[in-house]
Short mmCIF file of C-alpha atoms in Angstrom, two decimals:
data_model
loop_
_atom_site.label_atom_id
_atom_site.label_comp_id
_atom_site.label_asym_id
_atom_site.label_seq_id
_atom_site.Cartn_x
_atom_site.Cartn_y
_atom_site.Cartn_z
CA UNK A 1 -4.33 32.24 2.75
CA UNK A 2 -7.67 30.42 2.66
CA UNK A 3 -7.73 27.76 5.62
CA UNK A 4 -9.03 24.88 3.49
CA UNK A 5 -5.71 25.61 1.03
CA UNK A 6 -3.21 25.19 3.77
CA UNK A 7 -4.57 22.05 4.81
CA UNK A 8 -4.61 20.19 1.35
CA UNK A 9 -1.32 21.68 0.97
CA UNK A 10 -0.03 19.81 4.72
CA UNK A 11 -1.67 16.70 3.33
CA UNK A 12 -0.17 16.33 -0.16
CA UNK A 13 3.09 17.10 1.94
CA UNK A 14 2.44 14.09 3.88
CA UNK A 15 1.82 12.19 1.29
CA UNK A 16 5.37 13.00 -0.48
CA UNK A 17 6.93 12.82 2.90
CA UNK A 18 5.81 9.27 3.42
CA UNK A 19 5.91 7.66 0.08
CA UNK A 20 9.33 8.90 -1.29
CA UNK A 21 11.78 7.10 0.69
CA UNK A 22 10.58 4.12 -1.06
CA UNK A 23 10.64 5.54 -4.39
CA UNK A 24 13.71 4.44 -6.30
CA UNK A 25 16.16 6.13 -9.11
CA UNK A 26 16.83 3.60 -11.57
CA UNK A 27 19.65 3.99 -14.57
CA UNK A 28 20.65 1.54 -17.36
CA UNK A 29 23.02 2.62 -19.79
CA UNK A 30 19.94 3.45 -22.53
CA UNK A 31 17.66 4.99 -20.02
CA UNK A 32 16.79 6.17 -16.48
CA UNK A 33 13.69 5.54 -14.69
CA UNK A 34 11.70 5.04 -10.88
CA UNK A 35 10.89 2.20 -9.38
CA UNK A 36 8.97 1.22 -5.55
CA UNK A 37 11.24 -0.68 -3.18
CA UNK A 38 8.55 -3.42 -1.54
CA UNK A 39 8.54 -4.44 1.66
CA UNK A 40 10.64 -7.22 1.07
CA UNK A 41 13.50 -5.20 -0.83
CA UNK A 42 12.19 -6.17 -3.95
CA UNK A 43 12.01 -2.78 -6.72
CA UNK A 44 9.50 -2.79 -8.71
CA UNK A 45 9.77 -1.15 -11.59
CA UNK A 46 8.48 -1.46 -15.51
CA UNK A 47 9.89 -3.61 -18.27
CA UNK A 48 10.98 -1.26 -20.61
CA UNK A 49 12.84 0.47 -17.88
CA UNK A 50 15.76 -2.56 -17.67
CA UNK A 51 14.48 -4.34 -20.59
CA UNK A 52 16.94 -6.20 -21.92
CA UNK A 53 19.71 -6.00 -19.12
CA UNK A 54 20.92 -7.87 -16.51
CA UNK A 55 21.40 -5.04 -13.63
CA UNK A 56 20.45 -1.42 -13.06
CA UNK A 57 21.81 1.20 -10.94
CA UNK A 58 19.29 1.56 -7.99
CA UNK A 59 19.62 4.99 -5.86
CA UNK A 60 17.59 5.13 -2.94
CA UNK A 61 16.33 8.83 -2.31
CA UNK A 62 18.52 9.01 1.14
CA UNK A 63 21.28 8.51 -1.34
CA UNK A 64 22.34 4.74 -0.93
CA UNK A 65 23.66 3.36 -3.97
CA UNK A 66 23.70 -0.13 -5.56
CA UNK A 67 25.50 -0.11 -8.57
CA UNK A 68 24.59 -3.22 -10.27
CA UNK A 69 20.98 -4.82 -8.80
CA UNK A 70 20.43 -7.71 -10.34
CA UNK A 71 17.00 -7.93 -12.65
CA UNK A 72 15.27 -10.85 -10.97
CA UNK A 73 12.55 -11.22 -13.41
CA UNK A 74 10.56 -9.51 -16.38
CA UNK A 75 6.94 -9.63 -16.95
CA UNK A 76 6.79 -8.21 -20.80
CA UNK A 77 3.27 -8.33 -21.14
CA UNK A 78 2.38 -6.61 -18.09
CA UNK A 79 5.36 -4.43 -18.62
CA UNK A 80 6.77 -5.07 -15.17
CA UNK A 81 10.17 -6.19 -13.45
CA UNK A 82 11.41 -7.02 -10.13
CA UNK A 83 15.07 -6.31 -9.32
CA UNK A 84 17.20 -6.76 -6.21
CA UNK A 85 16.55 -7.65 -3.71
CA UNK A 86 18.25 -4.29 -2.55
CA UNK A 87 17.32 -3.31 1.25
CA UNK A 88 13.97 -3.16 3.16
CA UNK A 89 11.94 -0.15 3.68
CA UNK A 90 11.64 1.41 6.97
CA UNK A 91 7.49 2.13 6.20
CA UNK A 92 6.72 0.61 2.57
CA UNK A 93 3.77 2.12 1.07
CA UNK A 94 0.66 -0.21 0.90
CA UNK A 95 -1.38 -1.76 -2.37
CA UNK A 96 -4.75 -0.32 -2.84
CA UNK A 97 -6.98 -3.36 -2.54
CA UNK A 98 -10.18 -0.83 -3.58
CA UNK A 99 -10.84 -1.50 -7.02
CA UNK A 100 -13.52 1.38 -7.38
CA UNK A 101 -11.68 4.17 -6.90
CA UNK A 102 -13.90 6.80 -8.67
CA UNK A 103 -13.62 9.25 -11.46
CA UNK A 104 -12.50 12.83 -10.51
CA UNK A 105 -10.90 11.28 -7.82
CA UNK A 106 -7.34 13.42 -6.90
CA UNK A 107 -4.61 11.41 -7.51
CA UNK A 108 -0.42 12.16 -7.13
CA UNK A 109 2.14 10.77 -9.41
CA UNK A 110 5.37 10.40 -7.74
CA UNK A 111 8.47 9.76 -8.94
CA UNK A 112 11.74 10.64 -10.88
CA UNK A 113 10.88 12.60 -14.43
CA UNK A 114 13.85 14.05 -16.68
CA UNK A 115 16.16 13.29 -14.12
CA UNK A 116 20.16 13.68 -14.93
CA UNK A 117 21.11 13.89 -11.41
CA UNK A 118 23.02 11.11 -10.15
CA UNK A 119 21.41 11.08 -6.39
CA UNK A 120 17.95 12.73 -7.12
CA UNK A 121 15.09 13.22 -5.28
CA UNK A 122 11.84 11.85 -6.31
CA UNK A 123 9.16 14.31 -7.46
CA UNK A 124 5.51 15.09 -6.87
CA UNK A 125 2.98 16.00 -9.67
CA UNK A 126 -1.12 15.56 -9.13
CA UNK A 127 -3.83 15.43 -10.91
CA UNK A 128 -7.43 13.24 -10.83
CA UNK A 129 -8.26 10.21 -12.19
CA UNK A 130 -9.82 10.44 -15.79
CA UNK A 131 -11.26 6.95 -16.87
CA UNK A 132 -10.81 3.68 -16.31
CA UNK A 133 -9.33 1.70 -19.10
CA UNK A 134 -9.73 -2.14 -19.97
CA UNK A 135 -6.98 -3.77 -22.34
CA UNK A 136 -8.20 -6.36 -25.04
CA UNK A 137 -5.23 -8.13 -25.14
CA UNK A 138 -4.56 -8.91 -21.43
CA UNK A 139 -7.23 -8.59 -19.42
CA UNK A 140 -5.53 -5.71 -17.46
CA UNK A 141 -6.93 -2.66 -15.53
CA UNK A 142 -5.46 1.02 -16.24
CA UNK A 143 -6.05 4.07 -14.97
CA UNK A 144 -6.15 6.99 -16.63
CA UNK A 145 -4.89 10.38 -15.24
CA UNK A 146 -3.85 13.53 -16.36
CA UNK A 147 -0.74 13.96 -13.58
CA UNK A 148 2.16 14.89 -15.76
CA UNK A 149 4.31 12.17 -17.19
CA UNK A 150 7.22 12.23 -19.10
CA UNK A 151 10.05 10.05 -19.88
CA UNK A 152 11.93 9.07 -16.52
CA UNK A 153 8.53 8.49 -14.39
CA UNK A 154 7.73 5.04 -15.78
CA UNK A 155 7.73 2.34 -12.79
CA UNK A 156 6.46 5.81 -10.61
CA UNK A 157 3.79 4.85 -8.28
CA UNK A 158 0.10 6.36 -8.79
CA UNK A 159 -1.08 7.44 -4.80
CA UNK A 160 -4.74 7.80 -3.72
CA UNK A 161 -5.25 10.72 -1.38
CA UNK A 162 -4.60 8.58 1.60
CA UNK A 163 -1.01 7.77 0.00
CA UNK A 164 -1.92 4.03 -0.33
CA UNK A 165 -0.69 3.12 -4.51
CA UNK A 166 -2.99 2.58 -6.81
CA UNK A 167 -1.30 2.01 -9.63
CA UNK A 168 2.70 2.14 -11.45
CA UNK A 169 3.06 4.03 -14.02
CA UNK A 170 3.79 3.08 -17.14
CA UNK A 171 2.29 4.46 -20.19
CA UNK A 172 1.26 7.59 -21.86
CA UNK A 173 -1.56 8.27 -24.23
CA UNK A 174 0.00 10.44 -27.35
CA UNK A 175 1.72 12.01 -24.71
CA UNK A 176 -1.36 13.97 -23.40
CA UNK A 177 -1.87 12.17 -20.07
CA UNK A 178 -0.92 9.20 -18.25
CA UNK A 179 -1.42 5.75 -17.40
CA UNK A 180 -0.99 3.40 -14.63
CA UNK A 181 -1.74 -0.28 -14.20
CA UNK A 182 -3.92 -1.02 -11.64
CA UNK A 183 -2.62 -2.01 -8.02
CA UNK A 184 -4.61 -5.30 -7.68
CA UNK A 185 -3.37 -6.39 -11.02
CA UNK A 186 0.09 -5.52 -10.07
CA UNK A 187 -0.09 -7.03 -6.92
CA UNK A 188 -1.01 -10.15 -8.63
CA UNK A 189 1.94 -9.73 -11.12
CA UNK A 190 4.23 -9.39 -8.61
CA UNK A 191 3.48 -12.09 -7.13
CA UNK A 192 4.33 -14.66 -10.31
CA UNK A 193 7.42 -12.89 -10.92
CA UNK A 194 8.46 -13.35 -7.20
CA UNK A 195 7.74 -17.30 -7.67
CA UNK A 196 10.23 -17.75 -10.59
CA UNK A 197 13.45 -19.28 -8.93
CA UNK A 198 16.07 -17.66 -10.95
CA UNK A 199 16.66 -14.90 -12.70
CA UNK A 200 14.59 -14.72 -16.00
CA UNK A 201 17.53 -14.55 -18.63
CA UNK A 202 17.50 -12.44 -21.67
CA UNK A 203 16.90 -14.77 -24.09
CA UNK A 204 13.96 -16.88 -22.83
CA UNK A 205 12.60 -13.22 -22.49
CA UNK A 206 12.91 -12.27 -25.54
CA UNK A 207 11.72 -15.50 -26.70
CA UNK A 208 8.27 -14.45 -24.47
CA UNK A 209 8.29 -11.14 -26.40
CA UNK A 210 8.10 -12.70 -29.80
CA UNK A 211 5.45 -15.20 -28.62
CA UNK A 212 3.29 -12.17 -27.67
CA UNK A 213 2.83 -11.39 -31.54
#
Protein backbone atom coordinates (compact mmCIF):
# COMPACT_ATOMS: atom_id res chain seq x y z
CA UNK A 1 0.00 0.00 0.00
CA UNK A 2 1.43 3.29 -1.29
CA UNK A 3 2.71 5.40 1.83
CA UNK A 4 1.09 8.66 0.74
CA UNK A 5 -2.50 6.50 0.67
CA UNK A 6 -2.25 5.39 4.23
CA UNK A 7 -1.68 8.71 5.43
CA UNK A 8 -4.71 10.54 3.75
CA UNK A 9 -6.56 7.60 4.80
CA UNK A 10 -5.30 8.29 8.95
CA UNK A 11 -6.27 11.88 8.27
CA UNK A 12 -9.81 11.66 6.87
CA UNK A 13 -10.10 9.19 9.93
CA UNK A 14 -9.28 11.97 12.13
CA UNK A 15 -11.35 14.07 10.73
CA UNK A 16 -14.57 11.67 11.24
CA UNK A 17 -13.20 10.80 14.60
CA UNK A 18 -13.27 14.38 15.75
CA UNK A 19 -16.23 15.92 14.12
CA UNK A 20 -18.94 13.19 14.66
CA UNK A 21 -19.64 13.34 18.23
CA UNK A 22 -21.10 16.62 17.51
CA UNK A 23 -23.05 15.59 14.63
CA UNK A 24 -26.68 15.07 15.54
CA UNK A 25 -29.66 12.55 14.33
CA UNK A 26 -32.64 14.52 14.02
CA UNK A 27 -36.41 12.93 13.43
CA UNK A 28 -39.82 14.69 13.06
CA UNK A 29 -42.68 12.70 12.30
CA UNK A 30 -42.43 13.75 8.24
CA UNK A 31 -38.72 13.44 8.03
CA UNK A 32 -35.28 12.66 9.52
CA UNK A 33 -32.27 14.68 9.21
CA UNK A 34 -28.49 15.88 10.91
CA UNK A 35 -27.83 18.63 12.64
CA UNK A 36 -24.22 20.22 14.59
CA UNK A 37 -24.57 20.52 18.35
CA UNK A 38 -22.60 24.14 19.03
CA UNK A 39 -20.65 24.81 21.68
CA UNK A 40 -23.28 26.15 23.63
CA UNK A 41 -25.76 23.07 23.17
CA UNK A 42 -27.48 24.77 20.61
CA UNK A 43 -28.25 22.15 17.19
CA UNK A 44 -28.10 23.57 14.32
CA UNK A 45 -29.78 22.22 11.80
CA UNK A 46 -31.87 23.40 8.42
CA UNK A 47 -35.40 24.69 8.19
CA UNK A 48 -36.98 22.26 6.23
CA UNK A 49 -35.65 19.66 8.53
CA UNK A 50 -38.30 20.73 11.63
CA UNK A 51 -40.15 23.10 9.55
CA UNK A 52 -43.23 23.51 10.83
CA UNK A 53 -42.91 21.73 14.33
CA UNK A 54 -42.41 22.54 17.62
CA UNK A 55 -39.76 19.68 18.78
CA UNK A 56 -37.59 17.04 17.15
CA UNK A 57 -36.08 13.97 18.37
CA UNK A 58 -32.30 14.77 18.81
CA UNK A 59 -29.88 11.53 19.10
CA UNK A 60 -26.49 12.27 19.89
CA UNK A 61 -24.06 9.72 18.09
CA UNK A 62 -22.92 8.21 21.72
CA UNK A 63 -26.57 7.38 21.81
CA UNK A 64 -28.15 10.03 24.25
CA UNK A 65 -31.58 10.72 23.46
CA UNK A 66 -33.86 13.79 23.78
CA UNK A 67 -37.12 13.03 22.73
CA UNK A 68 -38.76 16.27 22.26
CA UNK A 69 -35.98 19.40 21.83
CA UNK A 70 -37.67 22.26 21.59
CA UNK A 71 -37.23 24.36 18.05
CA UNK A 72 -35.90 27.65 19.40
CA UNK A 73 -36.06 29.51 16.25
CA UNK A 74 -36.38 29.27 12.30
CA UNK A 75 -34.56 31.27 9.82
CA UNK A 76 -36.74 30.38 6.47
CA UNK A 77 -34.83 32.31 4.20
CA UNK A 78 -31.55 31.10 5.12
CA UNK A 79 -33.09 27.74 5.61
CA UNK A 80 -31.72 27.34 9.11
CA UNK A 81 -32.98 26.44 12.77
CA UNK A 82 -31.66 26.30 16.16
CA UNK A 83 -33.14 23.75 18.59
CA UNK A 84 -32.41 22.84 22.20
CA UNK A 85 -30.51 23.78 23.93
CA UNK A 86 -29.67 19.96 24.38
CA UNK A 87 -26.06 19.35 26.10
CA UNK A 88 -22.56 20.83 25.41
CA UNK A 89 -19.96 19.27 23.35
CA UNK A 90 -16.92 17.87 24.84
CA UNK A 91 -14.64 19.45 21.58
CA UNK A 92 -17.24 21.37 19.21
CA UNK A 93 -15.98 21.70 15.80
CA UNK A 94 -14.91 25.30 14.81
CA UNK A 95 -16.46 27.89 11.95
CA UNK A 96 -14.22 28.42 9.06
CA UNK A 97 -13.59 32.15 9.19
CA UNK A 98 -11.52 31.69 5.55
CA UNK A 99 -13.77 32.83 3.03
CA UNK A 100 -11.42 31.77 0.04
CA UNK A 101 -11.33 28.41 0.32
CA UNK A 102 -10.36 27.42 -3.29
CA UNK A 103 -11.73 25.35 -6.08
CA UNK A 104 -10.59 21.65 -6.21
CA UNK A 105 -10.18 21.99 -2.76
CA UNK A 106 -11.06 18.26 -0.89
CA UNK A 107 -13.85 18.61 1.10
CA UNK A 108 -15.95 15.80 3.53
CA UNK A 109 -19.62 15.81 4.00
CA UNK A 110 -20.57 14.36 7.22
CA UNK A 111 -23.56 13.39 8.45
CA UNK A 112 -26.70 11.08 8.66
CA UNK A 113 -28.06 10.07 4.87
CA UNK A 114 -31.05 7.44 4.46
CA UNK A 115 -30.91 6.75 7.91
CA UNK A 116 -33.86 4.41 9.54
CA UNK A 117 -31.88 3.51 12.47
CA UNK A 118 -33.08 4.82 15.61
CA UNK A 119 -29.41 5.44 17.30
CA UNK A 120 -27.23 5.85 14.10
CA UNK A 121 -23.98 6.79 13.50
CA UNK A 122 -23.13 9.70 11.43
CA UNK A 123 -21.48 9.04 8.06
CA UNK A 124 -18.52 10.22 6.00
CA UNK A 125 -18.64 10.93 2.19
CA UNK A 126 -15.84 13.38 0.33
CA UNK A 127 -15.46 14.99 -2.45
CA UNK A 128 -13.86 18.72 -3.61
CA UNK A 129 -15.28 21.82 -3.83
CA UNK A 130 -16.79 22.65 -7.36
CA UNK A 131 -17.79 26.45 -7.54
CA UNK A 132 -18.73 28.98 -5.56
CA UNK A 133 -22.27 30.09 -5.83
CA UNK A 134 -23.89 33.63 -5.13
CA UNK A 135 -27.81 33.76 -4.51
CA UNK A 136 -29.81 36.78 -6.07
CA UNK A 137 -32.30 36.78 -3.67
CA UNK A 138 -30.34 36.86 -0.36
CA UNK A 139 -27.13 37.83 -0.65
CA UNK A 140 -25.87 34.37 0.55
CA UNK A 141 -22.64 32.36 -0.16
CA UNK A 142 -22.88 28.50 -1.29
CA UNK A 143 -20.62 26.12 -1.98
CA UNK A 144 -20.79 23.77 -4.39
CA UNK A 145 -19.50 20.13 -4.05
CA UNK A 146 -19.93 16.98 -5.50
CA UNK A 147 -19.76 14.83 -1.90
CA UNK A 148 -22.82 12.69 -2.10
CA UNK A 149 -26.06 14.00 -0.74
CA UNK A 150 -29.21 12.57 -0.39
CA UNK A 151 -32.24 13.03 1.61
CA UNK A 152 -31.34 12.68 5.46
CA UNK A 153 -27.89 14.79 5.19
CA UNK A 154 -29.49 18.24 5.15
CA UNK A 155 -28.24 20.36 8.34
CA UNK A 156 -24.77 17.91 7.71
CA UNK A 157 -21.76 19.95 8.16
CA UNK A 158 -19.33 20.59 5.03
CA UNK A 159 -15.40 20.02 6.69
CA UNK A 160 -12.24 21.53 5.15
CA UNK A 161 -9.31 19.14 5.30
CA UNK A 162 -8.29 20.45 8.64
CA UNK A 163 -11.93 19.39 9.96
CA UNK A 164 -12.80 23.09 10.71
CA UNK A 165 -16.84 23.49 8.87
CA UNK A 166 -17.21 25.29 6.14
CA UNK A 167 -20.46 25.08 5.38
CA UNK A 168 -24.20 23.03 6.40
CA UNK A 169 -25.65 21.39 4.05
CA UNK A 170 -28.63 22.03 2.68
CA UNK A 171 -29.42 21.81 -0.89
CA UNK A 172 -28.95 19.78 -3.94
CA UNK A 173 -28.66 20.80 -7.53
CA UNK A 174 -31.15 18.34 -9.68
CA UNK A 175 -29.84 15.95 -7.46
CA UNK A 176 -26.35 15.77 -9.15
CA UNK A 177 -24.25 17.36 -6.39
CA UNK A 178 -24.50 19.29 -3.35
CA UNK A 179 -24.69 22.45 -1.65
CA UNK A 180 -23.75 24.06 1.49
CA UNK A 181 -24.17 27.56 2.86
CA UNK A 182 -21.22 29.15 3.67
CA UNK A 183 -19.78 29.10 7.37
CA UNK A 184 -19.36 32.91 7.77
CA UNK A 185 -22.86 33.43 6.60
CA UNK A 186 -24.06 30.83 8.95
CA UNK A 187 -22.20 32.02 11.66
CA UNK A 188 -23.85 35.27 11.19
CA UNK A 189 -27.33 33.55 11.01
CA UNK A 190 -26.86 31.93 13.97
CA UNK A 191 -26.21 34.52 15.67
CA UNK A 192 -29.84 36.49 14.98
CA UNK A 193 -31.62 33.42 15.65
CA UNK A 194 -29.79 33.04 19.05
CA UNK A 195 -30.94 36.82 19.91
CA UNK A 196 -34.71 36.11 19.51
CA UNK A 197 -36.04 35.66 23.18
CA UNK A 198 -38.59 33.05 22.65
CA UNK A 199 -39.31 30.50 20.65
CA UNK A 200 -40.31 31.62 17.05
CA UNK A 201 -43.96 30.13 16.86
CA UNK A 202 -45.42 28.54 13.86
CA UNK A 203 -47.52 30.99 12.76
CA UNK A 204 -45.47 34.23 12.78
CA UNK A 205 -43.20 31.77 10.73
CA UNK A 206 -45.25 31.00 8.39
CA UNK A 207 -46.38 34.45 8.18
CA UNK A 208 -42.29 35.18 7.30
CA UNK A 209 -42.61 32.46 4.61
CA UNK A 210 -45.42 34.12 2.76
CA UNK A 211 -43.73 37.55 3.04
CA UNK A 212 -40.72 36.00 1.20
CA UNK A 213 -42.94 35.82 -2.09
Amino acid sequence: VCACSSKTANAVADIYRRAAPSVAFIRTPAATGSGVILEDGYVLTNAHVVWPYAEARVVLPEGEEFVSAKVHAFDLDADLALLGPVRRPRDPLRFSTNDNLQIGSPVYLIGYPAEVEDFPKPALTSGILSRIRESRFNNLRFLQSDATIVGGQSGGALLSSSGEIVGISGLTGMGHFALALSAPDVVRQVQALKSQQKPLSRQLAAEEALHQF
